[in-house]
Structure formats: C-alpha cells, structure tokens
PDB file of C-alpha atoms in Angstrom:
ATOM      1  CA  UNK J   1     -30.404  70.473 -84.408  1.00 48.00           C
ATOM      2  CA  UNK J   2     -31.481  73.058 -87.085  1.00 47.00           C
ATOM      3  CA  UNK J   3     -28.560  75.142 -86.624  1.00 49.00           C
ATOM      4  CA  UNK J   4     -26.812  71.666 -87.463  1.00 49.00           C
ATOM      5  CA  UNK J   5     -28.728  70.952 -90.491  1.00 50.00           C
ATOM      6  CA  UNK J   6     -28.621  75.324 -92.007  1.00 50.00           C
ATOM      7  CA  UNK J   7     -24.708  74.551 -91.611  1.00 49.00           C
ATOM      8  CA  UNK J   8     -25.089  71.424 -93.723  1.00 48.00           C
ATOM      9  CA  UNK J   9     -27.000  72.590 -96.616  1.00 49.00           C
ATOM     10  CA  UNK J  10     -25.151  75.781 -97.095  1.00 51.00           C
ATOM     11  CA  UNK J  11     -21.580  73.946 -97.955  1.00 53.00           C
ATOM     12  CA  UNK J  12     -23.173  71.302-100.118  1.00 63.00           C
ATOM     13  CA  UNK J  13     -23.765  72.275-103.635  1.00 63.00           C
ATOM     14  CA  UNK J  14     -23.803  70.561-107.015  1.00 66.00           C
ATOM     15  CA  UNK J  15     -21.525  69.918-109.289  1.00 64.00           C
ATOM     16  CA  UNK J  16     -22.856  72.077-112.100  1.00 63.00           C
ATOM     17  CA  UNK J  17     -22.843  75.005-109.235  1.00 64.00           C
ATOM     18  CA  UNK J  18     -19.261  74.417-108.360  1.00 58.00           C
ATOM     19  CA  UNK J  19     -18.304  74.433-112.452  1.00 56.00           C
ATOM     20  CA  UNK J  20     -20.605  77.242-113.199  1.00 59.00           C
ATOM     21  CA  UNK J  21     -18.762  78.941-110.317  1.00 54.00           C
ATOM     22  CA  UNK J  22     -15.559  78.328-110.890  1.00 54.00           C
ATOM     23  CA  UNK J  23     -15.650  78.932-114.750  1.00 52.00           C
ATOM     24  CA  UNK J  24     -17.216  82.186-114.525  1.00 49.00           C
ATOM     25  CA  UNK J  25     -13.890  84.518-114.518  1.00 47.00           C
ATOM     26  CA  UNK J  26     -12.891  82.691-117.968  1.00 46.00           C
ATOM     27  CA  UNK J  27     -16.411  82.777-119.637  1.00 46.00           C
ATOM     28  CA  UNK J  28     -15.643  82.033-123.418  1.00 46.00           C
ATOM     29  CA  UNK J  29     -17.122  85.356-124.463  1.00 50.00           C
ATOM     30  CA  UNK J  30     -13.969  86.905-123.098  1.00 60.00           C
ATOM     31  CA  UNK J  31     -11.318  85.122-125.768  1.00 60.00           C
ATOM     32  CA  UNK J  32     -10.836  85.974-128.777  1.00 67.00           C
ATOM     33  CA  UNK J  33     -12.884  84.601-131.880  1.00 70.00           C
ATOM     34  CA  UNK J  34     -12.013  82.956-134.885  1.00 75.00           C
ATOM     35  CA  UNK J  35     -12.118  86.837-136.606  1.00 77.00           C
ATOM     36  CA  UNK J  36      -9.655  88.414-133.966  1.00 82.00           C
ATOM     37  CA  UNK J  37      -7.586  85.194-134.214  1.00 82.00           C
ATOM     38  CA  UNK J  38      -6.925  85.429-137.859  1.00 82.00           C
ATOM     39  CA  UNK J  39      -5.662  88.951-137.447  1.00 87.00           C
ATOM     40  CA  UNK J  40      -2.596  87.204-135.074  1.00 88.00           C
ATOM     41  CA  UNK J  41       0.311  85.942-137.185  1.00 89.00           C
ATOM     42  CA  UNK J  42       4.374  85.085-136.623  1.00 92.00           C
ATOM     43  CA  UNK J  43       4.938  85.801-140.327  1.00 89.00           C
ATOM     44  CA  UNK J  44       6.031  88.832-140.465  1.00 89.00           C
ATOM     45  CA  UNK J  45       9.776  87.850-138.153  1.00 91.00           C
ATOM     46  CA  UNK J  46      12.513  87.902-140.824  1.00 93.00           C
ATOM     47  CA  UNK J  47      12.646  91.848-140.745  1.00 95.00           C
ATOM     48  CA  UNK J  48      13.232  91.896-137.398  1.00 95.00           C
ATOM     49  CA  UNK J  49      15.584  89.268-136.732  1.00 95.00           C
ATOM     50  CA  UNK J  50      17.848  90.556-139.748  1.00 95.00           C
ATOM     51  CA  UNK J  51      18.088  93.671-137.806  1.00 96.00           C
ATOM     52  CA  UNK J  52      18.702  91.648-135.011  1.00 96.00           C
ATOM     53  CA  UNK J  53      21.526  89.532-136.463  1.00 96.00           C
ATOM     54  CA  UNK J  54      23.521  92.721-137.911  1.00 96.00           C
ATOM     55  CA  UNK J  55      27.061  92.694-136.431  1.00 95.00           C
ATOM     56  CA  UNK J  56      27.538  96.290-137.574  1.00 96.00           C
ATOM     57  CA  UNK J  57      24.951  97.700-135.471  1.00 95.00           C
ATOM     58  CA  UNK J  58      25.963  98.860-131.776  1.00 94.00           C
ATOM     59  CA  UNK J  59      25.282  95.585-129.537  1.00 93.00           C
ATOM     60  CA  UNK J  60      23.105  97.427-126.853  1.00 94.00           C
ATOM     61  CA  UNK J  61      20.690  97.900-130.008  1.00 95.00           C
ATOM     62  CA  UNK J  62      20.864  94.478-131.185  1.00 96.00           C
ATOM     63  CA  UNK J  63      19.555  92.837-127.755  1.00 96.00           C
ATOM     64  CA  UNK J  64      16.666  94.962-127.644  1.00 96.00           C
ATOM     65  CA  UNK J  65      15.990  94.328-130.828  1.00 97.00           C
ATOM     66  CA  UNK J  66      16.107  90.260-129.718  1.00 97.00           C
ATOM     67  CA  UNK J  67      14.215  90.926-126.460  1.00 97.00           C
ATOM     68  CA  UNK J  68      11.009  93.150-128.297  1.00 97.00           C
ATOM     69  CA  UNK J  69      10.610  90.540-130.749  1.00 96.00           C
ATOM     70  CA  UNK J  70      11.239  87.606-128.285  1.00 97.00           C
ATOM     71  CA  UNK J  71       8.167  89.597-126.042  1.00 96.00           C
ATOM     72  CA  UNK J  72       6.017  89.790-129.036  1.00 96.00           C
ATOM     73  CA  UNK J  73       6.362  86.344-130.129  1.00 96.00           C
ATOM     74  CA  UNK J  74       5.447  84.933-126.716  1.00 96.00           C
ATOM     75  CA  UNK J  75       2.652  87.606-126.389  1.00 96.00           C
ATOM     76  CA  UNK J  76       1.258  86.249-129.739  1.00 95.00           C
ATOM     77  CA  UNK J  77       1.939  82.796-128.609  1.00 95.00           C
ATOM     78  CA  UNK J  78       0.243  83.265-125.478  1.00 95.00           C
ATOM     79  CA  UNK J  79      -2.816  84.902-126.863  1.00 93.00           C
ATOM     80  CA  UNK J  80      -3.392  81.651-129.569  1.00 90.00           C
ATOM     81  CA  UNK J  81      -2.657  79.215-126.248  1.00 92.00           C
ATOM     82  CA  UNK J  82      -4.979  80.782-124.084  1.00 91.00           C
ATOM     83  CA  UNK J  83      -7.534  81.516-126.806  1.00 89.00           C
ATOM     84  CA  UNK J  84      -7.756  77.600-127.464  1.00 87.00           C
ATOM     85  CA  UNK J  85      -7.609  76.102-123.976  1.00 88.00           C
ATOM     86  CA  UNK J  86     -10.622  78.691-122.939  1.00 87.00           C
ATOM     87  CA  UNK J  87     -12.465  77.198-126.598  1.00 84.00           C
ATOM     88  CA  UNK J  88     -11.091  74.381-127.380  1.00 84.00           C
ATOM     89  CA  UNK J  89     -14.161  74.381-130.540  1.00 82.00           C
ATOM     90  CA  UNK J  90     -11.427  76.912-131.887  1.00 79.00           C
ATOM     91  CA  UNK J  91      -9.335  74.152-132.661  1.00 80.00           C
ATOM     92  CA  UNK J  92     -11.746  72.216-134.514  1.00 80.00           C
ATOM     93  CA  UNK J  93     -14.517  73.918-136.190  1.00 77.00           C
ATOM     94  CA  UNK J  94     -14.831  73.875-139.504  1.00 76.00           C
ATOM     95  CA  UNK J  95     -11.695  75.904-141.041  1.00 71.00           C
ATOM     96  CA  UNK J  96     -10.113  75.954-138.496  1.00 78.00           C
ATOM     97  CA  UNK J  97      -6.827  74.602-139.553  1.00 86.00           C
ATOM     98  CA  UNK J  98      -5.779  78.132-140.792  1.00 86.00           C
ATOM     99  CA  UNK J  99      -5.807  79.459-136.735  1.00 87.00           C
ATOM    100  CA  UNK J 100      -3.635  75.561-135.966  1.00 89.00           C
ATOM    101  CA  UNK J 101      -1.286  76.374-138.533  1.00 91.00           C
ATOM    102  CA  UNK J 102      -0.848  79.809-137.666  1.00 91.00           C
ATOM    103  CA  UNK J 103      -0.358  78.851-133.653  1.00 92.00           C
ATOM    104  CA  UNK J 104       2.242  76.408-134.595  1.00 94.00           C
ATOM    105  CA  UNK J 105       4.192  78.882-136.678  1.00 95.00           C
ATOM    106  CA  UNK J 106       3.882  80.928-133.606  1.00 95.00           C
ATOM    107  CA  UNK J 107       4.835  78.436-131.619  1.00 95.00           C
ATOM    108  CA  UNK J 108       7.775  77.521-133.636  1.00 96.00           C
ATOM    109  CA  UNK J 109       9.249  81.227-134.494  1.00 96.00           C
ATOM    110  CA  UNK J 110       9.074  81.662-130.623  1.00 96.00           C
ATOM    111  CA  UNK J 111      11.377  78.583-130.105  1.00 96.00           C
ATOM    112  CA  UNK J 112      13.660  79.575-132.876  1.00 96.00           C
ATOM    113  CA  UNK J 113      13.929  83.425-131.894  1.00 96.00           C
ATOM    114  CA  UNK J 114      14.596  82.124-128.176  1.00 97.00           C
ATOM    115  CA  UNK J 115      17.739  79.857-129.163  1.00 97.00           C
ATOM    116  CA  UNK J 116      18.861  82.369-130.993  1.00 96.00           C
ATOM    117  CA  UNK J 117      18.884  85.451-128.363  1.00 97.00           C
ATOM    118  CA  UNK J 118      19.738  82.920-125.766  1.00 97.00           C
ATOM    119  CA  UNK J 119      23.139  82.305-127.465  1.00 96.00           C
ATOM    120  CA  UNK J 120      23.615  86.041-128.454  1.00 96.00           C
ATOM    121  CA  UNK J 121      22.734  86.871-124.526  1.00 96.00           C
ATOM    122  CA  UNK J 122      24.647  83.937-122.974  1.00 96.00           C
ATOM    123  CA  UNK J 123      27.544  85.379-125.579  1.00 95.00           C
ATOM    124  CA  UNK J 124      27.131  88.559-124.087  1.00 94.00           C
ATOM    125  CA  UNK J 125      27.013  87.582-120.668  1.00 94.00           C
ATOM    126  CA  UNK J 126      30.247  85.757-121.047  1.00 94.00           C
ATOM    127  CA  UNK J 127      31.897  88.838-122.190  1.00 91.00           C
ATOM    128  CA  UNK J 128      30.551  91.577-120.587  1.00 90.00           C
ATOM    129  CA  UNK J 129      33.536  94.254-120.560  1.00 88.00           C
ATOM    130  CA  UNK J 130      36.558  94.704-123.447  1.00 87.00           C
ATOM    131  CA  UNK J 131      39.745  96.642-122.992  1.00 86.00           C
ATOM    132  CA  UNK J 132      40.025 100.268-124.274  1.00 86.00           C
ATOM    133  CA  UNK J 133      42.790 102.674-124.660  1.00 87.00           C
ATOM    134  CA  UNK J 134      42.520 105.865-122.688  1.00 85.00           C
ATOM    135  CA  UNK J 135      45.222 108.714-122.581  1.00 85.00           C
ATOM    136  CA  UNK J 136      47.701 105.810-122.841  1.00 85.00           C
ATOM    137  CA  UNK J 137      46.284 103.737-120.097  1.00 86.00           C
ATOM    138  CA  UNK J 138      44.551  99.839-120.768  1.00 85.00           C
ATOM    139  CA  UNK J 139      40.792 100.439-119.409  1.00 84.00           C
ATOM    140  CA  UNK J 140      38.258  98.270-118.598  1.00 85.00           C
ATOM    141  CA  UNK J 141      34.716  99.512-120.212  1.00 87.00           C
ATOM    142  CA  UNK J 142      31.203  97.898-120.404  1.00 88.00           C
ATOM    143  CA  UNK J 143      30.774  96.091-123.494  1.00 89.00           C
ATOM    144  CA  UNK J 144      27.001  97.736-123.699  1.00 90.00           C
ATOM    145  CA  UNK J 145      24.371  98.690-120.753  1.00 90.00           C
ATOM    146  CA  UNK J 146      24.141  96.588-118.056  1.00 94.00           C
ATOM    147  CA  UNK J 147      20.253  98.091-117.877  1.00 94.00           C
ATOM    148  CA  UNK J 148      20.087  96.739-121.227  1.00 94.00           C
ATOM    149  CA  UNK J 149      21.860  93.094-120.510  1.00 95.00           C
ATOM    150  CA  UNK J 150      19.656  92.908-117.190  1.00 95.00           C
ATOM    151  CA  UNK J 151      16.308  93.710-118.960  1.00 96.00           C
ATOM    152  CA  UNK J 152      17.201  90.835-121.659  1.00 96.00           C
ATOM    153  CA  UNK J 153      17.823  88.208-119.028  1.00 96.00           C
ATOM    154  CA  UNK J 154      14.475  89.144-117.502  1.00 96.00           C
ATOM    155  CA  UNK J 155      12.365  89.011-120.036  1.00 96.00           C
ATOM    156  CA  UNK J 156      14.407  85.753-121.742  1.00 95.00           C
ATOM    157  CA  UNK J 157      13.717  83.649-117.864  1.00 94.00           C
ATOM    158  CA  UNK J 158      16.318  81.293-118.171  1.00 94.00           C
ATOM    159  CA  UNK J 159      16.970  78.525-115.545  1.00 95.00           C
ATOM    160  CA  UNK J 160      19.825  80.157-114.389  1.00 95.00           C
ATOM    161  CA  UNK J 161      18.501  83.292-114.483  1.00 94.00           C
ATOM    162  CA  UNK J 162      20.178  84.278-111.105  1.00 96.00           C
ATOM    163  CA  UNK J 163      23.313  83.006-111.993  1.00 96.00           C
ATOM    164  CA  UNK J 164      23.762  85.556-115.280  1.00 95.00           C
ATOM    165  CA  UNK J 165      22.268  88.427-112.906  1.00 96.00           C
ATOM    166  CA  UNK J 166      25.052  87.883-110.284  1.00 95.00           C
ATOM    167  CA  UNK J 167      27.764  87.600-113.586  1.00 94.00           C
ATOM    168  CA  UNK J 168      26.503  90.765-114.465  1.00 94.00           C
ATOM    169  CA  UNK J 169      26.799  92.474-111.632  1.00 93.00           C
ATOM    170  CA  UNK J 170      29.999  91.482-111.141  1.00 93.00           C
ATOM    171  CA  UNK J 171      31.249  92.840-114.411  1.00 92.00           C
ATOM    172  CA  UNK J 172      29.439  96.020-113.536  1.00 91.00           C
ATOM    173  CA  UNK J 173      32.137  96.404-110.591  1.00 90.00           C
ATOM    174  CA  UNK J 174      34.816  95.788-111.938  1.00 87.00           C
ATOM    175  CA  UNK J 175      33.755  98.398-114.795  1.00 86.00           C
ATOM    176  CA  UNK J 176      33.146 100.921-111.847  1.00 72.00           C
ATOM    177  CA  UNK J 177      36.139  99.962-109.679  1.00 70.00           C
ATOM    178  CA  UNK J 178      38.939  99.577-112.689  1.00 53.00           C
ATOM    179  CA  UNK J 179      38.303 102.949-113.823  1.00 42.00           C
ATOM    180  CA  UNK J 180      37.049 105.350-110.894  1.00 42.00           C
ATOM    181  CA  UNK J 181      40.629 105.424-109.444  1.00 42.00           C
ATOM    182  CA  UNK J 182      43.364 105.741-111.887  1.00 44.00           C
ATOM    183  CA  UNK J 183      41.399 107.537-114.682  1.00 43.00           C
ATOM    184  CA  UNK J 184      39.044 110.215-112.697  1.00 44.00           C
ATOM    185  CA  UNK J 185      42.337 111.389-110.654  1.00 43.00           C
ATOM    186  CA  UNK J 186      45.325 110.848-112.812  1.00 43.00           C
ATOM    187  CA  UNK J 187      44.066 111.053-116.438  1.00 43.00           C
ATOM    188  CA  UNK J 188      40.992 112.763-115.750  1.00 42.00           C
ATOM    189  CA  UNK J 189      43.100 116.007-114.425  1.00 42.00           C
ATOM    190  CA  UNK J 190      45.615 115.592-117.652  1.00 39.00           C
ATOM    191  CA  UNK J 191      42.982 116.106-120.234  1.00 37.00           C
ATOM    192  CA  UNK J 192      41.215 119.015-118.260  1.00 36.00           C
ATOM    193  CA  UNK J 193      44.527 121.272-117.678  1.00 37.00           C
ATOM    194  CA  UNK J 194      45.583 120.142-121.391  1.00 40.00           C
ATOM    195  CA  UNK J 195      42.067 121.534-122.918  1.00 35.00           C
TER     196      UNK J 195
END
C-alpha cells in the first residue's frame, strides 16, 4: 500500500509546477529587449536587391546575392517573431509601436524579396543550360553553378522543393554527358596539337 501511494504522489504535480517546468528553457531573460530590438531593421534592402536585379552581372552572382539577403531577412524576421511570442509585453508597452512597425516592415520586405528570387530561381531552374559554340561544334554548358542553383533552392524551401532538385540534376547530366564525349576526344585533341 505505501509503495502504491510514493508512486501516486510523485506523478501528480501542480499546474504552476508543470508551467514553471515547461517554460524554463524560454525564460524571457533570454530574448531580446526593447534596446537590442531597436537595433534590428529591414530598411536598409534597396542596395542589395539593386545588385540583385542587375542583368549585367554574371547570374551565379546575382542568386547569391538573392539567397544572402533572402537569409538575412528571415533571420531578422525570425528574431522580431520569436522575440514577441517569448514577451508578448514587447508588443504593447508603452512605445512600442516603433518595434510593430519595424517587424512588419520585416515581415513585408521578406515576402517581397521571396517573390522576387522565387521567380528569378524558378526562371533559372527552367533554363538551366544554353548552347555555346566550341571549335565549331553546338555545346551544351551550365547556365551558372549547379552548387550555386542547389544552395538557392535550399535555403528559398519551396513546396516543390524536390521537384526543382531532381530538374537540376537532370540538367547537370546532360551538361556532363553532351560534352564529355565529342569535345574531350575530338576537339579537345585539335586544340592541344594546334597550340
């Protein structure tokens, strides 16, 4: 019977036990205040995304341009989220309405910048390889790095995420394959015994 009863009283506690314990790993002291929050801002984008949008610049340079700022606006946005469900005071102390505004901007610029590298990635994606002219001969050559394309999909986590990363791959043979046997045997050997 008191073996019974030990058993008993050791799985029952309290409410304010269970939320004390299960709240500890987030304690509020651990997000950032009102001071580091007003240091966080998704102002300072237009920079960026012109260098982003610049057809002159090699392509490869343009999507990681897209995916940095794409990470740092969902870091930022994160950090204001996760800030204000562990506080939700944040949100409405007095003067607050400086950290709200600047969270939605956040919020906003990170829905922007996404449909924006979405369709330059998805653009991309559809048109992974263009034709080149080699010692006479039509080859097929990677539009940019398929590291590059692969890194942009991961970090951008779209639906079909899988889908583009098989697309991809697929271009990335037929990159390898066209090439490798025509141009490293019959052209490859021209230019070396011409130079």
């Amino acid at each position: 019977m008191l073996l019974l009863s030990t058993a008993g009283c050791v799985k029952e506690i309290s409410s304010d036990e269970r939320l004390e314990r299960d709240t500890r790993s987030v304690a509020v002291k651990d997000t950032p205040g009102i001071a580091e929050l007003s240091k966080v801002t998704c102002d300072d984008t237009t920079d960026p995304l012109t260098k982003a949008r610049n057809v002159n610049r090699p392509e490869s340079d343009r999507l990681v341009d897209y995916v940095q700022l794409y990470a740092s606006l969902k870091d930022r946005t994160h950090t204001f989220e996760d800030a204000m469900a562990r506080n939700p005071d944040l949100s409405y102390r007095e003067g607050s309405q400086a950290l709200v505004s600047a969270k939605d901007t956040c919020i906003q610029q990170t829905a922007d910048v996404r449909v924006e590298f979405e369709t330059y990635l998805r653009e991309l994606v559809d048109v992974p390889t263009v034709q080149e002219i080699k010692g006479g001969n039509t080859v097929t050559v990677a539009r940019l790095d398929f590291a590059t394309l692969r890194k942009a999909i991961e970090t951008l986590d779209p639906d079909d995420r899988e889908q583009l990363m098989q697309r991809v791959g697929a271009a990335e043979k037929r990159v390898a394959t066209v090439p490798a046997a025509p141009e490293d045997t019959a052209a490859g050997g021209k230019r070396r015994g011409g130079k």
